[in-house]
mmCIF file of C-alpha atoms in Angstrom:
data_model
loop_
_atom_site.group_PDB
_atom_site.id
_atom_site.type_symbol
_atom_site.label_atom_id
_atom_site.label_comp_id
_atom_site.label_asym_id
_atom_site.label_seq_id
_atom_site.Cartn_x
_atom_site.Cartn_y
_atom_site.Cartn_z
ATOM 1 C CA MET A 1308 -64.822 -13.464 6.460
ATOM 2 C CA THR A 1309 -64.504 -10.531 4.115
ATOM 3 C CA GLY A 1310 -63.327 -8.208 6.871
ATOM 4 C CA ALA A 1311 -63.159 -7.791 10.638
ATOM 5 C CA SER A 1312 -66.420 -7.498 12.577
ATOM 6 C CA PRO A 1313 -67.347 -7.165 16.260
ATOM 7 C CA LEU A 1314 -70.167 -9.605 15.573
ATOM 8 C CA THR A 1315 -67.701 -12.347 14.698
ATOM 9 C CA THR A 1316 -65.708 -11.539 17.830
ATOM 10 C CA ALA A 1317 -68.877 -11.965 19.887
ATOM 11 C CA VAL A 1318 -69.759 -15.238 18.157
ATOM 12 C CA GLN A 1319 -66.298 -16.614 18.895
ATOM 13 C CA GLN A 1320 -67.088 -16.426 22.580
ATOM 14 C CA HIS A 1321 -69.609 -19.232 22.061
ATOM 15 C CA VAL A 1322 -68.046 -21.342 19.311
ATOM 16 C CA SER A 1323 -64.544 -21.845 17.909
ATOM 17 C CA LEU A 1324 -64.213 -20.493 14.375
ATOM 18 C CA ASP A 1325 -61.462 -21.111 11.842
ATOM 19 C CA ILE A 1326 -61.141 -17.687 10.222
ATOM 20 C CA HIS A 1327 -60.220 -17.263 6.542
ATOM 21 C CA GLN A 1328 -60.146 -13.896 4.824
ATOM 22 C CA TYR A 1329 -61.701 -13.387 1.369
ATOM 23 C CA SER A 1330 -61.732 -10.361 -0.851
ATOM 24 C CA ASP A 1331 -65.511 -10.165 -1.213
ATOM 25 C CA GLN A 1332 -68.757 -12.132 -0.882
ATOM 26 C CA ALA A 1333 -68.345 -13.742 -4.293
ATOM 27 C CA ALA A 1334 -64.961 -15.164 -3.305
ATOM 28 C CA LEU A 1335 -66.377 -16.416 -0.019
ATOM 29 C CA GLU A 1336 -69.299 -18.121 -1.766
ATOM 30 C CA ALA A 1337 -66.922 -19.682 -4.283
ATOM 31 C CA ALA A 1338 -64.920 -21.193 -1.425
ATOM 32 C CA ALA A 1339 -68.117 -22.574 0.091
ATOM 33 C CA ASN A 1340 -69.095 -24.056 -3.277
ATOM 34 C CA ARG A 1341 -65.707 -25.799 -3.436
ATOM 35 C CA ALA A 1342 -66.343 -27.469 -0.044
ATOM 36 C CA GLU A 1343 -63.480 -25.504 1.526
ATOM 37 C CA ILE A 1344 -65.595 -23.850 4.240
ATOM 38 C CA TYR A 1345 -69.011 -24.360 5.826
ATOM 39 C CA GLY A 1346 -69.862 -20.704 5.387
ATOM 40 C CA GLY A 1347 -68.838 -17.231 6.475
ATOM 41 C CA PHE A 1348 -69.840 -13.682 7.326
ATOM 42 C CA VAL A 1349 -69.818 -10.590 5.130
ATOM 43 C CA PRO A 1350 -69.695 -7.567 7.486
ATOM 44 C CA GLN A 1351 -70.120 -5.046 4.660
ATOM 45 C CA THR A 1352 -73.711 -6.281 4.142
ATOM 46 C CA ASN A 1353 -74.208 -8.177 7.442
ATOM 47 C CA THR A 1354 -74.808 -11.383 5.470
ATOM 48 C CA VAL A 1355 -74.312 -14.857 6.885
ATOM 49 C CA VAL A 1356 -73.398 -17.257 4.064
ATOM 50 C CA ILE A 1357 -73.942 -20.983 4.724
ATOM 51 C CA ALA A 1358 -73.243 -24.035 2.553
ATOM 52 C CA GLU A 1359 -76.302 -26.015 3.608
ATOM 53 C CA VAL A 1360 -75.199 -29.453 2.409
ATOM 54 C CA ALA A 1361 -71.907 -29.276 4.337
ATOM 55 C CA SER A 1362 -73.658 -29.615 7.700
ATOM 56 C CA LEU A 1363 -77.167 -29.764 9.116
ATOM 57 C CA VAL A 1364 -76.005 -28.036 12.297
ATOM 58 C CA THR A 1365 -74.404 -24.942 10.797
ATOM 59 C CA PRO A 1366 -77.534 -23.463 9.112
ATOM 60 C CA GLY A 1367 -79.307 -23.405 12.460
ATOM 61 C CA GLN A 1368 -76.387 -22.567 14.741
ATOM 62 C CA MET A 1369 -74.435 -19.837 12.989
ATOM 63 C CA PRO A 1370 -77.325 -17.513 11.961
ATOM 64 C CA ALA A 1371 -78.711 -17.800 15.506
ATOM 65 C CA LEU A 1372 -75.361 -16.867 17.076
ATOM 66 C CA TYR A 1373 -74.889 -13.905 14.745
ATOM 67 C CA GLU A 1374 -78.475 -12.801 15.366
ATOM 68 C CA GLU A 1375 -77.849 -12.877 19.105
ATOM 69 C CA ALA A 1376 -74.676 -10.829 18.669
ATOM 70 C CA ALA A 1377 -76.412 -8.299 16.418
ATOM 71 C CA LYS A 1378 -79.432 -7.614 18.651
ATOM 72 C CA PRO A 1379 -77.701 -5.411 21.242
ATOM 73 C CA GLN A 1380 -76.355 -3.245 18.405
ATOM 74 C CA GLY A 1381 -79.700 -3.018 16.628
ATOM 75 C CA GLN A 1382 -78.298 -4.517 13.438
ATOM 76 C CA LYS A 1383 -80.269 -6.547 10.922
ATOM 77 C CA LEU A 1384 -78.804 -9.671 9.334
ATOM 78 C CA ALA A 1385 -79.323 -11.378 5.999
ATOM 79 C CA LEU A 1386 -78.919 -15.106 5.353
ATOM 80 C CA LYS A 1387 -77.811 -16.672 2.085
ATOM 81 C CA LEU A 1388 -77.738 -20.444 1.593
ATOM 82 C CA THR A 1389 -75.531 -22.012 -1.047
ATOM 83 C CA ASN A 1390 -75.332 -25.677 -2.072
ATOM 84 C CA LYS A 1391 -78.878 -26.291 -0.922
ATOM 85 C CA LEU A 1392 -79.937 -29.859 -0.203
ATOM 86 C CA PRO A 1393 -81.909 -31.364 -3.109
ATOM 87 C CA LYS A 1394 -85.414 -32.747 -2.770
ATOM 88 C CA GLN A 1395 -84.044 -36.260 -3.417
ATOM 89 C CA ASP A 1396 -81.923 -36.017 -0.261
ATOM 90 C CA PRO A 1397 -83.424 -33.343 2.016
ATOM 91 C CA LEU A 1398 -81.364 -34.415 5.055
ATOM 92 C CA GLY A 1399 -78.075 -35.020 3.249
ATOM 93 C CA VAL A 1400 -77.854 -38.644 4.385
ATOM 94 C CA VAL A 1401 -77.326 -40.384 1.035
ATOM 95 C CA PRO A 1402 -73.483 -40.183 1.007
ATOM 96 C CA GLY A 1403 -73.212 -41.582 4.537
ATOM 97 C CA ILE A 1404 -75.699 -44.383 3.951
ATOM 98 C CA ALA A 1405 -74.082 -45.316 0.635
ATOM 99 C CA VAL A 1406 -70.620 -45.559 2.178
ATOM 100 C CA PHE A 1407 -71.855 -47.593 5.155
ATOM 101 C CA VAL A 1408 -73.506 -50.118 2.840
ATOM 102 C CA LEU A 1409 -70.361 -50.345 0.723
ATOM 103 C CA LEU A 1410 -67.998 -50.837 3.653
ATOM 104 C CA VAL A 1411 -70.179 -53.672 4.975
ATOM 105 C CA ALA A 1412 -70.311 -55.146 1.460
ATOM 106 C CA GLY A 1413 -66.535 -54.819 1.246
ATOM 107 C CA TYR A 1414 -65.560 -56.825 4.305
ATOM 108 C CA LEU A 1415 -68.437 -59.246 3.764
ATOM 109 C CA GLY A 1416 -67.247 -59.938 0.222
ATOM 110 C CA SER A 1417 -63.675 -60.445 1.384
ATOM 111 C CA THR A 1418 -64.776 -62.914 4.052
ATOM 112 C CA LEU A 1419 -66.911 -64.962 1.680
ATOM 113 C CA THR A 1420 -64.207 -64.914 -1.002
ATOM 114 C CA MET A 1421 -61.593 -66.180 1.428
ATOM 115 C CA GLN A 1422 -63.858 -68.989 2.590
ATOM 116 C CA ARG A 1423 -64.651 -69.966 -1.003
ATOM 117 C CA THR A 1424 -61.170 -69.787 -2.521
ATOM 118 C CA LYS A 1425 -59.185 -71.277 0.398
ATOM 119 C CA THR A 1426 -55.506 -71.873 -0.253
ATOM 120 C CA ALA A 1427 -55.814 -73.514 -3.678
ATOM 121 C CA ALA A 1428 -57.060 -70.350 -5.345
ATOM 122 C CA ALA A 1429 -55.637 -67.777 -2.939
ATOM 123 C CA ARG A 1430 -53.632 -66.047 -5.668
ATOM 124 C CA ARG A 1431 -56.821 -65.345 -7.607
ATOM 125 C CA ARG A 1432 -58.399 -63.638 -4.607
ATOM 126 C CA VAL A 1433 -57.477 -60.116 -5.694
ATOM 127 C CA LEU A 1434 -59.054 -60.608 -9.132
ATOM 128 C CA SER A 1435 -62.131 -62.105 -7.493
ATOM 129 C CA LEU A 1436 -62.480 -59.087 -5.217
ATOM 130 C CA ILE A 1437 -62.064 -56.649 -8.116
ATOM 131 C CA GLY A 1438 -64.868 -58.361 -10.017
ATOM 132 C CA TYR A 1439 -67.009 -58.514 -6.875
ATOM 133 C CA ALA A 1440 -66.519 -54.777 -6.170
ATOM 134 C CA ILE A 1441 -67.387 -53.779 -9.750
ATOM 135 C CA VAL A 1442 -70.601 -55.808 -9.791
ATOM 136 C CA THR A 1443 -71.630 -54.819 -6.254
ATOM 137 C CA ALA A 1444 -71.064 -51.131 -6.972
ATOM 138 C CA LEU A 1445 -73.070 -51.333 -10.204
ATOM 139 C CA VAL A 1446 -76.014 -53.069 -8.556
ATOM 140 C CA PHE A 1447 -76.037 -50.595 -5.668
ATOM 141 C CA ASP A 1448 -75.746 -47.613 -8.018
ATOM 142 C CA VAL A 1449 -78.660 -48.873 -10.115
ATOM 143 C CA ILE A 1450 -80.816 -49.344 -7.018
ATOM 144 C CA ILE A 1451 -80.249 -45.931 -5.437
ATOM 145 C CA GLY A 1452 -80.035 -44.074 -8.745
ATOM 146 C CA PRO A 1453 -82.361 -45.110 -11.609
ATOM 147 C CA ILE A 1454 -84.668 -47.204 -9.409
ATOM 148 C CA LEU A 1455 -85.052 -45.132 -6.218
ATOM 149 C CA GLY A 1456 -83.881 -41.736 -7.476
ATOM 150 C CA ALA A 1457 -82.110 -41.136 -4.150
ATOM 151 C CA TYR A 1458 -79.612 -38.657 -5.556
ATOM 152 C CA PRO A 1459 -79.988 -35.749 -8.030
ATOM 153 C CA ASP A 1460 -79.003 -35.706 -11.707
ATOM 154 C CA VAL A 1461 -78.902 -39.477 -12.084
ATOM 155 C CA GLY A 1462 -77.949 -39.226 -15.744
ATOM 156 C CA SER A 1463 -74.728 -37.299 -15.078
ATOM 157 C CA ASN A 1464 -73.850 -38.734 -11.663
ATOM 158 C CA PHE A 1465 -74.448 -42.440 -12.331
ATOM 159 C CA TRP A 1466 -71.148 -43.210 -14.053
ATOM 160 C CA PRO A 1467 -68.831 -41.292 -11.696
ATOM 161 C CA LEU A 1468 -70.583 -42.854 -8.706
ATOM 162 C CA TRP A 1469 -70.173 -46.357 -10.132
ATOM 163 C CA GLY A 1470 -66.413 -45.852 -10.200
ATOM 164 C CA GLU A 1471 -66.352 -44.290 -6.750
ATOM 165 C CA PHE A 1472 -68.534 -47.015 -5.251
ATOM 166 C CA THR A 1473 -66.218 -49.623 -6.774
ATOM 167 C CA LEU A 1474 -63.152 -47.911 -5.335
ATOM 168 C CA MET A 1475 -64.734 -47.650 -1.878
ATOM 169 C CA CYS A 1476 -65.918 -51.256 -1.796
ATOM 170 C CA LEU A 1477 -62.593 -52.575 -3.093
ATOM 171 C CA ALA A 1478 -60.535 -50.527 -0.620
ATOM 172 C CA VAL A 1479 -62.394 -52.057 2.326
ATOM 173 C CA ALA A 1480 -62.422 -55.550 0.807
ATOM 174 C CA LEU A 1481 -58.669 -55.568 0.242
ATOM 175 C CA PHE A 1482 -58.023 -54.100 3.686
ATOM 176 C CA ALA A 1483 -60.046 -56.967 5.183
ATOM 177 C CA ALA A 1484 -58.309 -59.496 2.943
ATOM 178 C CA THR A 1485 -54.906 -58.235 4.075
ATOM 179 C CA LEU A 1486 -55.787 -58.643 7.749
ATOM 180 C CA GLN A 1487 -57.344 -62.044 7.089
ATOM 181 C CA SER A 1488 -54.160 -63.159 5.340
ATOM 182 C CA LEU A 1489 -52.043 -61.880 8.219
ATOM 183 C CA ILE A 1490 -53.939 -63.044 11.288
ATOM 184 C CA GLY A 1491 -56.611 -65.390 9.965
ATOM 185 C CA PRO A 1492 -60.345 -65.248 10.675
ATOM 186 C CA ILE A 1493 -59.930 -62.726 13.496
ATOM 187 C CA GLY A 1494 -58.939 -60.262 10.776
ATOM 188 C CA THR A 1495 -62.634 -59.871 9.986
ATOM 189 C CA LEU A 1496 -63.342 -58.732 13.536
ATOM 190 C CA VAL A 1497 -60.436 -56.273 13.453
ATOM 191 C CA THR A 1498 -61.740 -54.887 10.151
ATOM 192 C CA VAL A 1499 -65.206 -54.345 11.614
ATOM 193 C CA VAL A 1500 -63.731 -52.522 14.611
ATOM 194 C CA ILE A 1501 -61.531 -50.249 12.494
ATOM 195 C CA MET A 1502 -63.982 -49.519 9.684
ATOM 196 C CA VAL A 1503 -67.269 -49.388 11.570
ATOM 197 C CA PHE A 1504 -66.534 -48.439 15.153
ATOM 198 C CA PHE A 1505 -63.692 -46.025 14.367
ATOM 199 C CA GLY A 1506 -64.110 -45.161 10.698
ATOM 200 C CA ASN A 1507 -67.844 -44.565 10.516
ATOM 201 C CA PRO A 1508 -68.123 -42.073 13.440
ATOM 202 C CA SER A 1509 -65.114 -40.150 12.133
ATOM 203 C CA THR A 1510 -67.037 -39.149 8.977
ATOM 204 C CA GLY A 1511 -69.053 -36.635 10.989
ATOM 205 C CA GLY A 1512 -72.273 -37.796 9.364
ATOM 206 C CA VAL A 1513 -74.721 -35.052 8.440
ATOM 207 C CA ASN A 1514 -73.314 -32.719 11.126
ATOM 208 C CA GLY A 1515 -69.873 -32.380 9.528
ATOM 209 C CA THR A 1516 -66.426 -33.250 10.827
ATOM 210 C CA ALA A 1517 -65.907 -29.762 12.280
ATOM 211 C CA TYR A 1518 -68.310 -30.682 15.075
ATOM 212 C CA LEU A 1519 -66.397 -33.826 16.053
ATOM 213 C CA PRO A 1520 -63.907 -34.054 18.958
ATOM 214 C CA ALA A 1521 -60.257 -33.650 17.981
ATOM 215 C CA PHE A 1522 -59.537 -37.400 18.099
ATOM 216 C CA TRP A 1523 -62.176 -38.244 15.498
ATOM 217 C CA GLN A 1524 -61.161 -35.314 13.284
ATOM 218 C CA ALA A 1525 -57.565 -36.567 13.359
ATOM 219 C CA ILE A 1526 -58.180 -40.210 12.402
ATOM 220 C CA GLY A 1527 -60.949 -39.683 9.851
ATOM 221 C CA PRO A 1528 -58.845 -38.566 6.837
ATOM 222 C CA GLY A 1529 -56.743 -41.731 7.119
ATOM 223 C CA LEU A 1530 -59.667 -44.167 6.950
ATOM 224 C CA PRO A 1531 -61.842 -45.238 3.986
ATOM 225 C CA PRO A 1532 -65.242 -44.220 5.471
ATOM 226 C CA TRP A 1533 -64.292 -40.535 5.797
ATOM 227 C CA ASN A 1534 -62.734 -40.442 2.355
ATOM 228 C CA GLY A 1535 -65.630 -42.338 0.788
ATOM 229 C CA THR A 1536 -68.239 -40.051 2.334
ATOM 230 C CA THR A 1537 -66.326 -36.928 1.293
ATOM 231 C CA LEU A 1538 -65.849 -38.279 -2.222
ATOM 232 C CA VAL A 1539 -69.536 -39.095 -2.769
ATOM 233 C CA ARG A 1540 -70.821 -35.922 -1.093
ATOM 234 C CA ASN A 1541 -68.509 -33.633 -3.055
ATOM 235 C CA THR A 1542 -69.322 -35.395 -6.309
ATOM 236 C CA LEU A 1543 -73.056 -35.026 -5.788
ATOM 237 C CA TYR A 1544 -73.312 -31.658 -4.075
ATOM 238 C CA PHE A 1545 -70.079 -29.715 -4.750
ATOM 239 C CA ASP A 1546 -69.636 -30.332 -8.499
ATOM 240 C CA GLY A 1547 -66.742 -32.720 -7.906
ATOM 241 C CA ASN A 1548 -64.568 -30.178 -6.085
ATOM 242 C CA SER A 1549 -62.061 -31.222 -3.399
ATOM 243 C CA ILE A 1550 -62.051 -34.928 -4.249
ATOM 244 C CA THR A 1551 -58.335 -35.376 -4.929
ATOM 245 C CA GLN A 1552 -57.430 -36.410 -1.385
ATOM 246 C CA PRO A 1553 -60.225 -39.022 -1.068
ATOM 247 C CA LEU A 1554 -59.300 -40.513 -4.448
ATOM 248 C CA VAL A 1555 -55.611 -40.717 -3.512
ATOM 249 C CA VAL A 1556 -56.225 -42.247 -0.081
ATOM 250 C CA LEU A 1557 -58.694 -44.861 -1.341
ATOM 251 C CA SER A 1558 -56.365 -45.708 -4.238
ATOM 252 C CA ILE A 1559 -53.530 -46.258 -1.772
ATOM 253 C CA TYR A 1560 -55.701 -48.704 0.162
ATOM 254 C CA VAL A 1561 -56.475 -50.567 -3.081
ATOM 255 C CA VAL A 1562 -52.905 -50.720 -4.403
ATOM 256 C CA ALA A 1563 -51.334 -51.551 -1.047
ATOM 257 C CA GLY A 1564 -54.035 -54.085 -0.238
ATOM 258 C CA ALA A 1565 -53.706 -55.852 -3.597
ATOM 259 C CA ALA A 1566 -49.928 -56.020 -3.244
ATOM 260 C CA LEU A 1567 -50.036 -57.331 0.325
ATOM 261 C CA VAL A 1568 -52.730 -59.933 -0.320
ATOM 262 C CA THR A 1569 -50.770 -61.228 -3.305
ATOM 263 C CA LEU A 1570 -47.553 -61.270 -1.287
ATOM 264 C CA PHE A 1571 -49.093 -63.035 1.689
ATOM 265 C CA THR A 1572 -50.516 -65.857 -0.419
ATOM 266 C CA TYR A 1573 -47.020 -67.310 -0.261
ATOM 267 C CA GLY A 1574 -47.375 -69.161 3.021
ATOM 268 C CA ARG A 1575 -43.677 -69.196 3.853
ATOM 269 C CA LEU A 1576 -43.803 -65.431 4.355
ATOM 270 C CA LEU A 1577 -46.347 -65.858 7.160
ATOM 271 C CA TRP A 1578 -43.926 -67.614 9.479
ATOM 272 C CA TRP A 1579 -45.940 -66.641 12.590
ATOM 273 C CA ARG A 1580 -48.883 -68.712 11.297
ATOM 274 C CA GLY A 1581 -46.882 -71.922 10.976
ATOM 275 C CA ALA A 1582 -47.865 -75.357 12.215
ATOM 276 C CA LYS A 1583 -46.945 -74.496 15.771
ATOM 277 C CA ALA A 1584 -48.973 -71.315 15.848
ATOM 278 C CA PRO A 1585 -51.989 -71.345 18.168
ATOM 279 C CA ARG A 1586 -55.370 -71.857 16.604
ATOM 280 C CA SER A 1587 -57.325 -68.730 15.782
ATOM 281 C CA PRO A 1588 -59.905 -67.959 18.485
ATOM 282 C CA ILE A 1589 -62.486 -67.451 15.721
ATOM 283 C CA SER A 1590 -63.587 -70.302 13.487
ATOM 284 C CA PRO A 1591 -64.505 -69.730 9.811
ATOM 285 C CA GLU A 1592 -68.180 -70.189 10.753
ATOM 286 C CA GLU A 1593 -67.928 -67.558 13.474
ATOM 287 C CA GLU A 1594 -66.065 -65.301 11.079
ATOM 288 C CA GLY A 1595 -68.927 -65.547 8.610
ATOM 289 C CA GLY A 1596 -71.336 -64.675 11.383
ATOM 290 C CA ILE A 1597 -69.347 -61.569 12.295
ATOM 291 C CA ALA A 1598 -69.331 -60.412 8.679
ATOM 292 C CA THR A 1599 -72.977 -61.048 7.916
ATOM 293 C CA ILE A 1600 -74.535 -59.402 10.986
ATOM 294 C CA PRO A 1601 -74.812 -55.660 10.282
ATOM 295 C CA PRO A 1602 -73.323 -53.682 13.190
ATOM 296 C CA ALA A 1603 -75.608 -51.315 15.076
#
């Protein structure tokens, strides 16, 4: 907002708005371009400003609500879209799809690495996963960038995305490896539940997290899928603004995961998995099956 308006008051009767005050339209648009807001209203010119790439719902919902509020007063509205979706990604789905592929690749790589290295090479598992994440991220970046052209400005975005894809894949892989070291093969199942069934919905997808229930909004910023999606989206469509938090959170997952996996390779620390511990309800073969079947 750049000032109070009865139109905004009327709109708030239909949808909850988080109101921020800006000095003028330029300041409001700058905030939208930094991924700080989905859009806003400029009462001085009756202009609805929307950051299109932030949400597919907002460009249709907010202008319609303001139009409905303006009709009884005979006012005319203007609409201005910023951060328009590019022709390479007209529905804004590339960040979400990229992160989903990378999180599946992450826990799949961890599962296969654990089955290959076993105990004899357990202390090399972290290095193996780092190499795996780098190569996987590069291959995926080449496919969706130079080959398919699925995101804009491939020349300038390719290298940052390679690093971000590596970070995302490695964060999930080390998270899975930590759980696998702690509780055995069932750690793969727990990873799938946390990352896919809790993490993926909490990203908000193309609709945006503002349209999610409070529970999903609360847990999203603490999980890799939300941070990965925000990181990729803001790199591609918001000129790299507001990516500090995703980078910090994903880096914490990587550092903590690497430290814990290394620590837990010393079997004596895992006293609850001693000789008398009950056998894991999931065999290595079943674990591989869980990891290799893409979840719906």
